[in-house]
mmCIF file of C-alpha atoms in Angstrom:
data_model
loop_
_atom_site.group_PDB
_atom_site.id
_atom_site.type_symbol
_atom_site.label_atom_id
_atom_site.label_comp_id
_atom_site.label_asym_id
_atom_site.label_seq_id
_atom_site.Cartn_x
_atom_site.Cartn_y
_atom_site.Cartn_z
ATOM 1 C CA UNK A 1356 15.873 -9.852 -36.066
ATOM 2 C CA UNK A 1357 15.793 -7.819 -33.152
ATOM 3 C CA UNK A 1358 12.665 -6.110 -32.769
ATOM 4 C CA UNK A 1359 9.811 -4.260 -30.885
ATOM 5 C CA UNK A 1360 6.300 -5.195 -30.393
ATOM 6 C CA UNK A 1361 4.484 -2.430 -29.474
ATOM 7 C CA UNK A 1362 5.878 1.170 -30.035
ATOM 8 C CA UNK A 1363 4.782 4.325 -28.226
ATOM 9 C CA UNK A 1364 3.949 7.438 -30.974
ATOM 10 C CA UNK A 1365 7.196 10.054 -30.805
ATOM 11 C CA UNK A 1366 4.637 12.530 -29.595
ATOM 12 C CA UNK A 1367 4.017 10.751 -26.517
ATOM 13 C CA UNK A 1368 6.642 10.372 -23.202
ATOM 14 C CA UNK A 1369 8.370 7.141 -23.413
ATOM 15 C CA UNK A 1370 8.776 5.377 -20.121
ATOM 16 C CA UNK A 1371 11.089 3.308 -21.268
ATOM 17 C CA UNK A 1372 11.178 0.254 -18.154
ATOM 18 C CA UNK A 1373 7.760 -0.055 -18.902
ATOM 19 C CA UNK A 1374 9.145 -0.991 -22.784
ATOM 20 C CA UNK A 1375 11.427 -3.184 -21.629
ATOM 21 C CA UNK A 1376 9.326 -6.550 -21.830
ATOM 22 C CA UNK A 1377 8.109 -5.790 -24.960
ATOM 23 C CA UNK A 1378 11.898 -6.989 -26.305
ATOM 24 C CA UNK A 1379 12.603 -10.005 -27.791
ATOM 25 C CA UNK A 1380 15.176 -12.202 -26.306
ATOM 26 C CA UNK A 1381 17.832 -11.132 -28.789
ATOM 27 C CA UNK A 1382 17.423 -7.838 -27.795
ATOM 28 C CA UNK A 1383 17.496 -8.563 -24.214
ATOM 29 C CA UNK A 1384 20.484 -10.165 -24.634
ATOM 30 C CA UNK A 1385 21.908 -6.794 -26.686
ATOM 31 C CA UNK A 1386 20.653 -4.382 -24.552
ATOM 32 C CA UNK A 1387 22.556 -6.009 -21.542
ATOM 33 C CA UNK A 1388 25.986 -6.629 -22.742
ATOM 34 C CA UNK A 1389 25.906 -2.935 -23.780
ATOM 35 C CA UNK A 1390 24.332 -1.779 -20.722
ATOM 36 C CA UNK A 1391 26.970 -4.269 -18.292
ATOM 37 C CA UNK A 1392 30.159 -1.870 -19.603
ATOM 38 C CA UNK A 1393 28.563 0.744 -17.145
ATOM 39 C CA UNK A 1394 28.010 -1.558 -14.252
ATOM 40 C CA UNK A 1395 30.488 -1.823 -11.408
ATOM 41 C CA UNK A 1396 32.092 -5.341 -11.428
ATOM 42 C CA UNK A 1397 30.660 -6.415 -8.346
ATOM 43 C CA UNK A 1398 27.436 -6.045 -9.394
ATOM 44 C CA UNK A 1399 27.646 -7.629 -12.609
ATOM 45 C CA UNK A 1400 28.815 -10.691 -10.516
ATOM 46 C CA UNK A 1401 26.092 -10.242 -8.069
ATOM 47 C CA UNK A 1402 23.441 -9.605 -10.629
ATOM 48 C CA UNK A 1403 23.548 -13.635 -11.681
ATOM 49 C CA UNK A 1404 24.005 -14.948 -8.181
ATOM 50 C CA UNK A 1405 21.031 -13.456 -6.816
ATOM 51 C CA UNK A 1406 18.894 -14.244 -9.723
ATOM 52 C CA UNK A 1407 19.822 -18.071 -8.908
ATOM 53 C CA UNK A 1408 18.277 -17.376 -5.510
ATOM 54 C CA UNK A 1409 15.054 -15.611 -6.896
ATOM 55 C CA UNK A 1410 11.930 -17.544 -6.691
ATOM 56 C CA UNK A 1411 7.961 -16.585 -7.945
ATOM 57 C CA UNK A 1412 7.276 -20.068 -6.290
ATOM 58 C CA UNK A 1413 6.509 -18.093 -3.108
ATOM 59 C CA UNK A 1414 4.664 -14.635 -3.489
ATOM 60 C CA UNK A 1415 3.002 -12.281 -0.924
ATOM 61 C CA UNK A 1416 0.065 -10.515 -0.881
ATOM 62 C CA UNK A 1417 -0.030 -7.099 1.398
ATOM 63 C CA UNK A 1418 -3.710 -6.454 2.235
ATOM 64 C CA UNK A 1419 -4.758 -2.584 2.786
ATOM 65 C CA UNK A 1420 -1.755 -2.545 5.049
ATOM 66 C CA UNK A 1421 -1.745 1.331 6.738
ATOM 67 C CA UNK A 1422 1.364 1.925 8.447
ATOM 68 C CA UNK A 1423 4.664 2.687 6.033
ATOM 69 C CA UNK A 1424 7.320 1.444 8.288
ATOM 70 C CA UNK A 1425 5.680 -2.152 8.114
ATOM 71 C CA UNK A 1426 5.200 -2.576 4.580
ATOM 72 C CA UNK A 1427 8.233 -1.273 4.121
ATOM 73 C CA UNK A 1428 10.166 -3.544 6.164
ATOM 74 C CA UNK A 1429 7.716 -6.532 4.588
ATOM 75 C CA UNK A 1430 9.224 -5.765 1.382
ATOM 76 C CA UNK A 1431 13.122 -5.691 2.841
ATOM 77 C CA UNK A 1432 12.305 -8.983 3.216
ATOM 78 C CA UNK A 1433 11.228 -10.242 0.419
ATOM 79 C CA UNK A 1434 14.269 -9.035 -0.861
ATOM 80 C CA UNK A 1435 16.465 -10.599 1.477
ATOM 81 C CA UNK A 1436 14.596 -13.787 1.232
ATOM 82 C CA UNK A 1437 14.245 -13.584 -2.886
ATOM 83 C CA UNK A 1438 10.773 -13.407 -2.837
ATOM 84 C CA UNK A 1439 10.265 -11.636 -6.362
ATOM 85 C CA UNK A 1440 6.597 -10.591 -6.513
ATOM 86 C CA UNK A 1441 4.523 -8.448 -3.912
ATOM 87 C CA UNK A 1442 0.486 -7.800 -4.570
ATOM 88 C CA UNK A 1443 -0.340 -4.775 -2.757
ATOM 89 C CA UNK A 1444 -4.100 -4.564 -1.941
ATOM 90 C CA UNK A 1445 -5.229 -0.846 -1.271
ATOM 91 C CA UNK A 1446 -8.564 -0.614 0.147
ATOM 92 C CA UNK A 1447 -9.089 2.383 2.769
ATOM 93 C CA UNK A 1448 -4.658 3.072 2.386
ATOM 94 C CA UNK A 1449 -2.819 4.070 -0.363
ATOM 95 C CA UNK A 1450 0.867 2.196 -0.155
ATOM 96 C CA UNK A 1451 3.960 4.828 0.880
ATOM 97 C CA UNK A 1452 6.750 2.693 0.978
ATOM 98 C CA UNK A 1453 9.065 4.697 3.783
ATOM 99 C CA UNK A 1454 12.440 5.001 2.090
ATOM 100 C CA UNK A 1455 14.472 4.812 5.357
ATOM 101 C CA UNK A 1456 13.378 1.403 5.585
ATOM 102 C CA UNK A 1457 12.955 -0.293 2.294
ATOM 103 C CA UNK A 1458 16.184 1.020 1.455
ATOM 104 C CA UNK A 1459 16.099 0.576 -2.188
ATOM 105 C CA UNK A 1460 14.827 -3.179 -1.575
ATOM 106 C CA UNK A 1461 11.210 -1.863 -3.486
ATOM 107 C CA UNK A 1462 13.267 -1.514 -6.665
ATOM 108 C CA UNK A 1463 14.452 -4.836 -7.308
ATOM 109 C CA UNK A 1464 11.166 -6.811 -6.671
ATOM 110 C CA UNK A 1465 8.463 -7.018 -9.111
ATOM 111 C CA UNK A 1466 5.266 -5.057 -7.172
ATOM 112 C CA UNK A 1467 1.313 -5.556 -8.017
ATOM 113 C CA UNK A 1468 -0.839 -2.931 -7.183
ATOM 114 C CA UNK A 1469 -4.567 -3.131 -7.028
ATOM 115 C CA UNK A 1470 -6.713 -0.144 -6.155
ATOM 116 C CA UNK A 1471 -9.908 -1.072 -4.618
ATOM 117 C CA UNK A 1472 -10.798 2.849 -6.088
ATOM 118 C CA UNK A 1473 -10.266 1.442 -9.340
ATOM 119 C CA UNK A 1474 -12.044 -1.898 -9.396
ATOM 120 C CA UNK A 1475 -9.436 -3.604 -7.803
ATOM 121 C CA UNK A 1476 -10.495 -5.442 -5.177
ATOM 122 C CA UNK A 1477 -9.287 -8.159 -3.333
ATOM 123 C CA UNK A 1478 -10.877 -10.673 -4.959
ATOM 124 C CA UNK A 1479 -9.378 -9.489 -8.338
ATOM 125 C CA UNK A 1480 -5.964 -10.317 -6.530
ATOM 126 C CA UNK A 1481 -6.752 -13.788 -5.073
ATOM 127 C CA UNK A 1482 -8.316 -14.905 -8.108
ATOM 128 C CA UNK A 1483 -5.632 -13.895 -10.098
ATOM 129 C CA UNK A 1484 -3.160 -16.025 -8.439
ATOM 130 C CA UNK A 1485 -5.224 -18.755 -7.389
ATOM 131 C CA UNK A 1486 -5.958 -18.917 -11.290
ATOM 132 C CA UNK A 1487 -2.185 -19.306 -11.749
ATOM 133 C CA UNK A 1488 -2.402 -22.062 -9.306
ATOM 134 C CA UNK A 1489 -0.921 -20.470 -6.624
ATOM 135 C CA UNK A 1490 -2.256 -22.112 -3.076
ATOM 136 C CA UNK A 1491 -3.839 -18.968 -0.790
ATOM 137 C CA UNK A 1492 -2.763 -19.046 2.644
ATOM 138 C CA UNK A 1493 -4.342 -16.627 4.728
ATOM 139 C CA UNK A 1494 -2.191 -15.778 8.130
ATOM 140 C CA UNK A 1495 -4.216 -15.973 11.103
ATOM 141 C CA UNK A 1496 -5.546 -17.110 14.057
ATOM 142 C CA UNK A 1497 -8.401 -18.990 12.718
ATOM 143 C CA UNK A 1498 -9.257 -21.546 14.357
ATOM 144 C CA UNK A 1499 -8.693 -24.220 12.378
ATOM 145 C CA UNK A 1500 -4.848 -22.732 11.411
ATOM 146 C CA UNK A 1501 -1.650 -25.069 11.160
ATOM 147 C CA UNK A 1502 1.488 -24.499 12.327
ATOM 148 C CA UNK A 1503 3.448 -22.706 9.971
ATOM 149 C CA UNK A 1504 5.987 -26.079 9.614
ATOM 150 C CA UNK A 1505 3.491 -28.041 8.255
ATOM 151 C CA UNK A 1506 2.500 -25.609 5.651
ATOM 152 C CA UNK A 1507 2.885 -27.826 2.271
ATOM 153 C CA UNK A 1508 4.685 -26.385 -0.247
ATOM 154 C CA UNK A 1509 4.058 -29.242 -3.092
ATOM 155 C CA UNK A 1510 1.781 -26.102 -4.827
ATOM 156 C CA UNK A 1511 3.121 -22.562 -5.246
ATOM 157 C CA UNK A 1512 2.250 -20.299 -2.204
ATOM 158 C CA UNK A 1513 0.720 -17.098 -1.906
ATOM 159 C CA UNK A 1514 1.479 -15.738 1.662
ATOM 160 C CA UNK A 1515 -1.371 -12.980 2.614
ATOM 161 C CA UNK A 1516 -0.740 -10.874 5.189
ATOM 162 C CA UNK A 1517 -3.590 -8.065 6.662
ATOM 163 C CA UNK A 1518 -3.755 -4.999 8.641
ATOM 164 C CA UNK A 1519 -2.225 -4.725 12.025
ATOM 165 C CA UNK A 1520 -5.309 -3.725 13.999
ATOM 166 C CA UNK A 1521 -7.970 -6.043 12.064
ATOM 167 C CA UNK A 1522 -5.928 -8.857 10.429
ATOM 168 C CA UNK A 1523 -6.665 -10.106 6.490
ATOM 169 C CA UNK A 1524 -10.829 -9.319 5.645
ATOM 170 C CA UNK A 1525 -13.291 -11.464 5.386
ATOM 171 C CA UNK A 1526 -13.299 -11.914 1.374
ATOM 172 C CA UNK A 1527 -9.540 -13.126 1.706
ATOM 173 C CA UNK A 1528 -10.300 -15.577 4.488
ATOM 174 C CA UNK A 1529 -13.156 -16.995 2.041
ATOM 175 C CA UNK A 1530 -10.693 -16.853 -0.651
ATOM 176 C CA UNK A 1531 -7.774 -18.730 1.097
ATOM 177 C CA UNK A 1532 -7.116 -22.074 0.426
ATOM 178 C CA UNK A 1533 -5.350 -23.029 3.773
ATOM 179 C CA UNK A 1534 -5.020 -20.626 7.480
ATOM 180 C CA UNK A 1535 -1.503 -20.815 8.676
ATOM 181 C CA UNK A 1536 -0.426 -19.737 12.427
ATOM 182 C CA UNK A 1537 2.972 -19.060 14.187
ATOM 183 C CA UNK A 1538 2.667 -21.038 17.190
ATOM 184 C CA UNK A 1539 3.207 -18.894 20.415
ATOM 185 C CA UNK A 1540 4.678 -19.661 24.011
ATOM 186 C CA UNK A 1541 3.963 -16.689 25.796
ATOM 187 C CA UNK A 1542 0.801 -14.261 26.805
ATOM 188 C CA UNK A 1543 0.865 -11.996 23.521
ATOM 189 C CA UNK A 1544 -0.920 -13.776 20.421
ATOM 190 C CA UNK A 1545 0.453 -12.457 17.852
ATOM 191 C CA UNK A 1546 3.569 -10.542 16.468
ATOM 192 C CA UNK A 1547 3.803 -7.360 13.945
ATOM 193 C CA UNK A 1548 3.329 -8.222 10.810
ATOM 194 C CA UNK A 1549 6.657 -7.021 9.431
ATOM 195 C CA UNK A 1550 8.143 -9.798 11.868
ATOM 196 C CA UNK A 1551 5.524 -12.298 11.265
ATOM 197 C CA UNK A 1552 6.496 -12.103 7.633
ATOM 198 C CA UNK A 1553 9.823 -12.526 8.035
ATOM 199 C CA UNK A 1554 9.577 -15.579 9.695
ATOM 200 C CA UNK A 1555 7.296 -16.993 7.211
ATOM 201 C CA UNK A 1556 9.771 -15.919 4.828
ATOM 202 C CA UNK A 1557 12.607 -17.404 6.631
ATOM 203 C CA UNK A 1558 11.131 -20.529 7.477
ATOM 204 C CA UNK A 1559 9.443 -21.194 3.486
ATOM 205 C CA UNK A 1560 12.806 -20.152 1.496
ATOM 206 C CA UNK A 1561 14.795 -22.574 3.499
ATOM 207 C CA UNK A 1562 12.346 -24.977 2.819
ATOM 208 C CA UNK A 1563 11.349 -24.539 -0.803
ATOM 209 C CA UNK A 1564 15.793 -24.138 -1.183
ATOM 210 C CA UNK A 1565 16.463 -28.082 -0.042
ATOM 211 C CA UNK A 1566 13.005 -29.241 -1.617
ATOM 212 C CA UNK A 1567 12.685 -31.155 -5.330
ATOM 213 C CA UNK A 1568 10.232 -28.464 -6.003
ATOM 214 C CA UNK A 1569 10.603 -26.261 -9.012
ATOM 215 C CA UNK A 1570 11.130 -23.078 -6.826
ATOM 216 C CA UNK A 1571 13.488 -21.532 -9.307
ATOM 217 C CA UNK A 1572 13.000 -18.818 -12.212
ATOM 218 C CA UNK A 1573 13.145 -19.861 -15.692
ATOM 219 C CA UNK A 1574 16.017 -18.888 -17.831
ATOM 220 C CA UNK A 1575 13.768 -16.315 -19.806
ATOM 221 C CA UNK A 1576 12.522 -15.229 -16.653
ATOM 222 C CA UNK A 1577 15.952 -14.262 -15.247
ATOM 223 C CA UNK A 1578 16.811 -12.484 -18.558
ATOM 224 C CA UNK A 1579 14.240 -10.296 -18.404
ATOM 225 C CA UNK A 1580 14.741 -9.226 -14.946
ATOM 226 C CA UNK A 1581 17.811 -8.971 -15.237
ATOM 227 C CA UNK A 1582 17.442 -6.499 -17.871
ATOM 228 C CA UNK A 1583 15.466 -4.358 -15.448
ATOM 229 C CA UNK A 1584 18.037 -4.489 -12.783
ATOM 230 C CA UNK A 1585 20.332 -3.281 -14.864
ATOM 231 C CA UNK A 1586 18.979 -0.793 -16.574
ATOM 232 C CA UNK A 1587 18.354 0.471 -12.848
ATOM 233 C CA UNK A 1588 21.634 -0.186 -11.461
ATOM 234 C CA UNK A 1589 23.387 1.769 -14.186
ATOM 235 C CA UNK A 1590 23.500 5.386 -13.708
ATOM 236 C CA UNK A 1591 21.010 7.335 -15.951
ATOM 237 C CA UNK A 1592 20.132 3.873 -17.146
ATOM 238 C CA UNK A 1593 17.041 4.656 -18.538
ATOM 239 C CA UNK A 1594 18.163 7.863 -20.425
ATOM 240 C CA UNK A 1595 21.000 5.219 -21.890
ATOM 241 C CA UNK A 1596 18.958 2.855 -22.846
ATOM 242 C CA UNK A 1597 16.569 4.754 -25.007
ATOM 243 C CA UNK A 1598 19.628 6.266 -26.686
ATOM 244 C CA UNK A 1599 20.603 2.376 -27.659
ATOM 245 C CA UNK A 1600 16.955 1.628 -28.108
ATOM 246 C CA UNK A 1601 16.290 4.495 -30.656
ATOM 247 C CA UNK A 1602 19.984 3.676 -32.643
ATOM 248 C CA UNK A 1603 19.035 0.235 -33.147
ATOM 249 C CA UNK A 1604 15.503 1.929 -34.815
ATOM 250 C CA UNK A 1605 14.065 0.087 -31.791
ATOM 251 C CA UNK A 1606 12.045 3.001 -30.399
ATOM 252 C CA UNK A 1607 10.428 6.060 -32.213
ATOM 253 C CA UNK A 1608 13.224 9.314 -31.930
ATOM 254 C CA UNK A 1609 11.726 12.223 -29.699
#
């Protein structure tokens, strides 16, 4: 039986994406059959093929990054690339994503935000994935840094980037499991970070794409994001679902 497992009183505003992974798989699977009759065709065709693309093998990690137009264009990327999850430190900077940029790439990834304000720090972040065995590679110039082609990628990978003026801090370098460097032919050391992580990006998706690794999401995994993309993708998605949501007794009537 379909079902619920948490429900929000019907006094209280229901943010209904933030319900969604609370379903079971049958009602997943309900949810977005009935939600797909609203989709365009093309992007009920594109909705699988990208998914088959999307990997949590490779993460990344922004680190109190100040300037909009580069975290912005960081997370175009991992778009492109299908890079699924972003961790967003904030320390001194609170993340604006600029919406000229992203171009509605922020609302098909999966971002983690940690507030330093809040108890967040950056430590809370690394340990995190590191406890979810996730290898931390911090990108820098440190001196003992390998090229970026001999990066391993027999362990998951958690890509942090820092700020443009002062690189990652010095927690994350203590943190980081391995230092990883794009090698450079010319006076300038280093690039800006929105295209130093797209050559990461690049250079790791190819990789982890033609490798025996097991880059891919599970089959649960793509259901439930899938579910998310299309309750976004639809228009007034959300309002539709909780109308189906609150028929099927699913969620409390306002």
């Amino acid at each position: 039986m379909s079902k619920i497992i948490a429900q929000q009183p019907a006094n209280e505003k229901q943010d209904v994406t933030s319900m969604l992974h609370t379903l079971d798989e049958a009602a997943q699977h309900e949810l977005i059959a009935y939600l797909s009759q609203f989709l365009q065709p093309r992007r009920r065709t594109l909705i699988p093929e990208v998914l088959d693309q999307r990997t949590r093998y490779l993460t990344v990690v922004l680190e109190n990054v100040y300037q909009p137009h580069n975290a912005s264009a960081v997370l175009r990327s991992c778009e492109c690339f299908g890079v699924q999850d972003v961790h967003i430190i904030e320390k001194e900077y609170s993340f604006r994503p600029n919406t000229e940029i992203v171009m509605g790439a922020s609302k098909w990834l999966t971002l983690h935000q940690y507030r330093e304000i809040e108890g967040q720090t950056t430590q809370t972040c690394l340990n995190a994935l590191k406890a979810k065995g996730y290898r931390l590679v911090a990108t820098t110039l440190h001196a003992d840094s390998i090229p970026l082609h001999e990066l391993p990628l027999d362990q998951p990978v958690a890509l942090c980037f820092g700020t443009e003026k002062r690189g990652l801090s010095q927690e994350a370098h203590d943190l980081a499991d391995l230092f990883v460097k794009i090698p450079m032919s010319g006076f300038t050391q280093s690039f800006n970070i929105s295209v130093t992580a797209a050559l990461f990006l690049y250079d790791l998706t190819n990789r982890l794409r033609t490798s025996p690794y097991p880059w891919q999401l599970t089959a649960a995994e793509k259901q439930a994001l899938a579910l998310s993309w299309y309750v976004k993708a639809v228009t007034k998605g959300e309002a539709i679902t909780q109308q189906f949501l609150q028929k099927k007794g699913l969620l409390p009537s306002t």
